[in-house]
Tab-separated table of C-alpha atoms in Angstrom:
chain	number	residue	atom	x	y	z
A	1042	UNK	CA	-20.461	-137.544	-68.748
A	1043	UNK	CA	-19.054	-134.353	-66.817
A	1044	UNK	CA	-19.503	-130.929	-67.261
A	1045	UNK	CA	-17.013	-129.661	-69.464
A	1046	UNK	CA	-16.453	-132.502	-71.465
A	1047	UNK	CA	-16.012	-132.214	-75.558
A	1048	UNK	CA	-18.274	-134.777	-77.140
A	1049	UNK	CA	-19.950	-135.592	-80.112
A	1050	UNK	CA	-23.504	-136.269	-81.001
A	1051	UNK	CA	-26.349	-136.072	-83.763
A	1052	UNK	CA	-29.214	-133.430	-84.049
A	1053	UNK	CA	-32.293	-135.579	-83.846
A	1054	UNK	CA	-34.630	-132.433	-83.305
A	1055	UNK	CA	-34.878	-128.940	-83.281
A	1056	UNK	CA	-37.348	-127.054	-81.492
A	1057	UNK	CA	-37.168	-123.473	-82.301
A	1058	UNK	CA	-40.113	-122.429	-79.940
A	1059	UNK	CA	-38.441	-123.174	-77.003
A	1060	UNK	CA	-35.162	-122.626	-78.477
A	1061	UNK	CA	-33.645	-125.898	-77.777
A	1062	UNK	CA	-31.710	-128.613	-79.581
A	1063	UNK	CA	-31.702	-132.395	-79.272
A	1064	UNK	CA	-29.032	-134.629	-79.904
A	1065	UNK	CA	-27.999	-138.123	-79.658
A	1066	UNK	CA	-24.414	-139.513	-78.352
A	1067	UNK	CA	-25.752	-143.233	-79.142
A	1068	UNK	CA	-25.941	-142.222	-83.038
A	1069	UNK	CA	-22.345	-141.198	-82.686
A	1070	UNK	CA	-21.388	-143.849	-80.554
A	1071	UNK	CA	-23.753	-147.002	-82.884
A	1072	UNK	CA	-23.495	-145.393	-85.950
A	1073	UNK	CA	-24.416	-148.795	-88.166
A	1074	UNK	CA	-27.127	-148.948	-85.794
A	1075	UNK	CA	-28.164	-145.642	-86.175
A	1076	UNK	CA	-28.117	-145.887	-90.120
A	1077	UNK	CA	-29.688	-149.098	-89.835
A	1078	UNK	CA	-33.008	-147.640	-87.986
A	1079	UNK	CA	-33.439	-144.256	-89.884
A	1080	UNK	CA	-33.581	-146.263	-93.333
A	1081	UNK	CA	-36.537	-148.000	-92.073
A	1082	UNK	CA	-40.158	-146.434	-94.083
A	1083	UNK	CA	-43.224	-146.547	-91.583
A	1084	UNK	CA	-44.979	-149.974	-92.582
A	1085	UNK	CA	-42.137	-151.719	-93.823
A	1086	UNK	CA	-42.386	-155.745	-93.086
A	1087	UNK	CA	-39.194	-156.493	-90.755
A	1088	UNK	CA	-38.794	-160.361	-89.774
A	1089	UNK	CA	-36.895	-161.393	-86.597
A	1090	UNK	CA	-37.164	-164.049	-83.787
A	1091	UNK	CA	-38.694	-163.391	-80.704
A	1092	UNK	CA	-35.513	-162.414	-78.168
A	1093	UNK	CA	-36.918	-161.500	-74.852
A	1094	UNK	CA	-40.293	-161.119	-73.284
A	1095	UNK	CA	-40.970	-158.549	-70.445
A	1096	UNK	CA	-44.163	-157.345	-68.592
A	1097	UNK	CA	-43.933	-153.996	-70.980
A	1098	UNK	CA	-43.089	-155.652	-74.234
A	1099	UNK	CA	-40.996	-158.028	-76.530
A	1100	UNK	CA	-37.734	-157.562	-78.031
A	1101	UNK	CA	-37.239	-158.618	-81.404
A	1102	UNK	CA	-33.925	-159.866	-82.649
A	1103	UNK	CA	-34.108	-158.640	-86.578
A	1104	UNK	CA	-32.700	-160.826	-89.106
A	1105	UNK	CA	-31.102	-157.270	-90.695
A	1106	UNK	CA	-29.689	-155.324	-89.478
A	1107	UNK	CA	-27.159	-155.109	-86.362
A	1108	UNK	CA	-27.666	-156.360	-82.869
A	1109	UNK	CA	-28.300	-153.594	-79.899
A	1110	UNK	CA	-25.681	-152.870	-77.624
A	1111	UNK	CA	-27.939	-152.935	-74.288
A	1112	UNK	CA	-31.619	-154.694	-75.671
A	1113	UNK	CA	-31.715	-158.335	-76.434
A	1114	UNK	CA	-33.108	-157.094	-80.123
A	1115	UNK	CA	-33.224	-154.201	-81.903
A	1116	UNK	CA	-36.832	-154.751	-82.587
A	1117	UNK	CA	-39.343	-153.836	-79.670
A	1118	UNK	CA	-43.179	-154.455	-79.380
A	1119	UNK	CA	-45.275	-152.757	-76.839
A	1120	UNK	CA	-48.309	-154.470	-75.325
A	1121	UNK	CA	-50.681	-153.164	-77.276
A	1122	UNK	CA	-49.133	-153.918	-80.459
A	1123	UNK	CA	-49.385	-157.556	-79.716
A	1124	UNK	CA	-52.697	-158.467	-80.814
A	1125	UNK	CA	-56.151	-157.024	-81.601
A	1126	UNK	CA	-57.588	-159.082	-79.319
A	1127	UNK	CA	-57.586	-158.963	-74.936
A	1128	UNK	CA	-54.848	-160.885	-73.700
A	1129	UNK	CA	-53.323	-161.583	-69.667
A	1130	UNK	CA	-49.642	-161.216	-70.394
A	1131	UNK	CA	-47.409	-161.215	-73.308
A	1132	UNK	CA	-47.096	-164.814	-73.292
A	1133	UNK	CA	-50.387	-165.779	-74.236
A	1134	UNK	CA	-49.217	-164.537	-77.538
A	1135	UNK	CA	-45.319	-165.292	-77.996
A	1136	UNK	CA	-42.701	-167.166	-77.221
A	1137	UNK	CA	-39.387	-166.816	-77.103
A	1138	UNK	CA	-37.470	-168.255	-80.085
A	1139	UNK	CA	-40.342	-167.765	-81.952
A	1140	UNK	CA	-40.237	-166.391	-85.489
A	1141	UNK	CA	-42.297	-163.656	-86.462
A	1142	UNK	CA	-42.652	-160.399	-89.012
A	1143	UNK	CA	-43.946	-157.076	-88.174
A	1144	UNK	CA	-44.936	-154.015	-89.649
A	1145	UNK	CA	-42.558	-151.220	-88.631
A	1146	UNK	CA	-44.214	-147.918	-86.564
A	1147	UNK	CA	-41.051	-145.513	-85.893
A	1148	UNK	CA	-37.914	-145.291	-84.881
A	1149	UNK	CA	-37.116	-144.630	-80.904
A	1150	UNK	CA	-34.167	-142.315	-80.653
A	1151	UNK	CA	-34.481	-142.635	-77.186
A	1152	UNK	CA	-33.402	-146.220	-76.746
A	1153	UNK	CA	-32.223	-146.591	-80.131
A	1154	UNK	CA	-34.742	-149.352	-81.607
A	1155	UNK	CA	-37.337	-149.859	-84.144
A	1156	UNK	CA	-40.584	-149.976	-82.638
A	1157	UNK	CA	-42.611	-153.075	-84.151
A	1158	UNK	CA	-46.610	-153.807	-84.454
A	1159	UNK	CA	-47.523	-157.653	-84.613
A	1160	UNK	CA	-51.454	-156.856	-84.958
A	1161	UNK	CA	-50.503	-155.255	-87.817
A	1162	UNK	CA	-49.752	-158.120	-89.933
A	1163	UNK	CA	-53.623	-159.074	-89.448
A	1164	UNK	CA	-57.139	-157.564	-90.377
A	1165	UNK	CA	-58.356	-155.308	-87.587
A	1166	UNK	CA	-61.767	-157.685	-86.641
A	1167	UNK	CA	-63.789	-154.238	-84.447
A	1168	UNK	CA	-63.500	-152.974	-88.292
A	1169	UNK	CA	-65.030	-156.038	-89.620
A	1170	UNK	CA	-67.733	-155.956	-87.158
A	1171	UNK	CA	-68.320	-152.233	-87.847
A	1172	UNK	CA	-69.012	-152.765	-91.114
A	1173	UNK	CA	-71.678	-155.621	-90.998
A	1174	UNK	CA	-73.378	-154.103	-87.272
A	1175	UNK	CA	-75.029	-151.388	-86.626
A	1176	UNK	CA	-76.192	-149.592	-82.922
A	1177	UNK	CA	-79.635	-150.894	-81.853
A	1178	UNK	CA	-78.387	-155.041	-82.691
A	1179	UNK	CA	-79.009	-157.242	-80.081
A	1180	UNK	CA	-75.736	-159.668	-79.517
A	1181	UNK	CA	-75.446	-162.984	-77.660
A	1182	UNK	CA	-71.906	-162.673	-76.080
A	1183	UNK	CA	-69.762	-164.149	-73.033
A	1184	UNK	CA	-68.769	-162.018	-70.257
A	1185	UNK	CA	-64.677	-162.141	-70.347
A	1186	UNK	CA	-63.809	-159.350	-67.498
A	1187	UNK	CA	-65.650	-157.387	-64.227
A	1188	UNK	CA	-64.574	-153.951	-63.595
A	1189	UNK	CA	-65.635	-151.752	-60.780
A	1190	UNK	CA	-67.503	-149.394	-63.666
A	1191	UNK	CA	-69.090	-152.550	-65.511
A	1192	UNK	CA	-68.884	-155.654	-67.470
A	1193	UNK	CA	-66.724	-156.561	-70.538
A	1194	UNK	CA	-68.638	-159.113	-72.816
A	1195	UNK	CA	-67.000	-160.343	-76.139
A	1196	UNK	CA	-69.750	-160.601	-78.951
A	1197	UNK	CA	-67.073	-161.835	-81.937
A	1198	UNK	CA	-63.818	-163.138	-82.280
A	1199	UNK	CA	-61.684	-160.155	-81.104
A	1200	UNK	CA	-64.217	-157.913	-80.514
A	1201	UNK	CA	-65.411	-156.978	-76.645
A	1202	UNK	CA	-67.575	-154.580	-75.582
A	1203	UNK	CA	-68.299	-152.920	-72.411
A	1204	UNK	CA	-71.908	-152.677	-70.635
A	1205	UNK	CA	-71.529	-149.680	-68.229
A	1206	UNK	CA	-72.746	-150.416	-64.447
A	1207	UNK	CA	-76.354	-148.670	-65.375
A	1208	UNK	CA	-76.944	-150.353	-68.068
A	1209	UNK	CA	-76.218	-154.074	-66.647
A	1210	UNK	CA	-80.049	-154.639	-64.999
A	1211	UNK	CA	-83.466	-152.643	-64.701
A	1212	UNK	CA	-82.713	-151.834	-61.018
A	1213	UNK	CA	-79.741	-150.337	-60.057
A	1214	UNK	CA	-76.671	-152.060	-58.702
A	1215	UNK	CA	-73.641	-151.282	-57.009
A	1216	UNK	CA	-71.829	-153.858	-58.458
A	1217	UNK	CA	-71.522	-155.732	-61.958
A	1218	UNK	CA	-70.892	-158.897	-59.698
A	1219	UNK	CA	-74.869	-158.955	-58.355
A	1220	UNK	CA	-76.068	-159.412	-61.948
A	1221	UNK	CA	-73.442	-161.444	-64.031
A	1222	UNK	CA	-70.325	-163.496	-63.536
A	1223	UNK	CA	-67.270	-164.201	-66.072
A	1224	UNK	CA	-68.173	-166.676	-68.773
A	1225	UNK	CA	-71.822	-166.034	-68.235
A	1226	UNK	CA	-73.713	-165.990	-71.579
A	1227	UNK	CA	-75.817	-162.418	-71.669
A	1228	UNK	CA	-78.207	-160.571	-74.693
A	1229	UNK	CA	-76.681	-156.895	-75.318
A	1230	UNK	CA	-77.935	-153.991	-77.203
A	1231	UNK	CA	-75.078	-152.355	-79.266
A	1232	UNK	CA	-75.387	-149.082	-78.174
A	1233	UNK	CA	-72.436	-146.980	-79.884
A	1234	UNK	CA	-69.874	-147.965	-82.038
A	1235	UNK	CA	-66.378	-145.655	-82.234
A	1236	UNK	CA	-64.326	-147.133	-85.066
A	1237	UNK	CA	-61.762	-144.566	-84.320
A	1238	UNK	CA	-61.498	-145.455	-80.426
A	1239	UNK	CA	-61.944	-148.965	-81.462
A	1240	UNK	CA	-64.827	-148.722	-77.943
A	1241	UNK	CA	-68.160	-150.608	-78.448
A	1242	UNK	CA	-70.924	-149.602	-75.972
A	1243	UNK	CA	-73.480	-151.967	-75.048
A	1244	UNK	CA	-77.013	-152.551	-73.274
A	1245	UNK	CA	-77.616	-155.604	-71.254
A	1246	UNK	CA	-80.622	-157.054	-72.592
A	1247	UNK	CA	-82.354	-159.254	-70.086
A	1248	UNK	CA	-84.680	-161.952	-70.455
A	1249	UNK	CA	-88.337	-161.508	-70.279
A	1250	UNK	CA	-89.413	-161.990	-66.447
A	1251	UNK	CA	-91.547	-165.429	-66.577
């Protein structure tokens, strides 16, 4: 674009505060695209096959629907809207070619797609736990990550938890790495439970000194 030049574009916001206006030359310029996307309803099931997987998300090729004129799909998941449970990359849970449906979050006017959540199609399992344990449990679990602040141990199917750094052994330590070591089996105290955080706390519980 230069200064100067007549174009046309869509209002996608107005923010009378500040006093500004927001508009769009890609609605103009993809208008079947740009119908296409504001039709969509917030948790609307969209189907598509698996077009492209990057270190910051997949892009979803929709089966409705027309293509994108820059992404490989007009459907996009972020990382975290992969899976409920901890995962290394992307990968781990897709492939490429793969088919899959996903619950529709909101529309991107920025790059023009239809941001998609895969977890969504399944039961959130920290709610599940919630419900059936309470703080005060003690947990058998399996140590899954060390961070310089503590220990990540996973006590159910898609549920970790994190013992902080003082709560890992009677005596302090300066690292989680002097007490425990991935895939260890340890005892933990549930300490705190935030459903809306989805963050368990826990207590390393050691075993009696013989």
């Amino acid at each position: 674009m230069e200064v100067g030049q007549r174009i046309t574009a869509e209002v996608i916001a107005v923010d009378p505060r500040a006093g500004r206006v927001r508009l769009s030359t890609a609605a103009t310029g993809n208008p079947e695209l740009w119908a296409f996307l504001k039709r969509l309803a917030p948790g609307q099931i969209l189907a598509g096959t698996v077009a492209s997987i990057e270190s910051f998300g997949v892009f979803v090729a929709l089966d409705d629907g027309p293509g994108h004129p820059v992404f490989p799909g007009v459907g996009f998941i972020t990382i975290p809207e992969l899976s409920w449970c901890h995962f290394e990359t992307a990968s781990d849970i897709v492939r490429v070619g793969e088919r899959v449906s996903c619950g529709f979050l909101h529309f991107d006017t920025t790059n023009g797609e239809a941001r998609l959540s895969l977890r969504a199609m399944r039961p959130d399992p920290f709610q599940d736990f919630a419900n059936s344990v309470a703080a005060g449990r003690t947990l058998r679990g399996r140590v899954t990550r060390l961070v310089p602040f503590g220990a990540f141990v996973q006590v159910a199917d898609g549920v970790e938890g994190l013992i902080h750094l003082k709560d890992l052994a009677r005596t302090p330590v300066r690292t989680p790495q002097e007490v425990v070591g991935v895939g260890d089996e340890v005892l933990v105290v549930v300490t705190d439970i935030d459903r809306g955080r989805r963050k368990l706390a826990l207590s390393r519980q050691e075993p009696p000194s013989r």
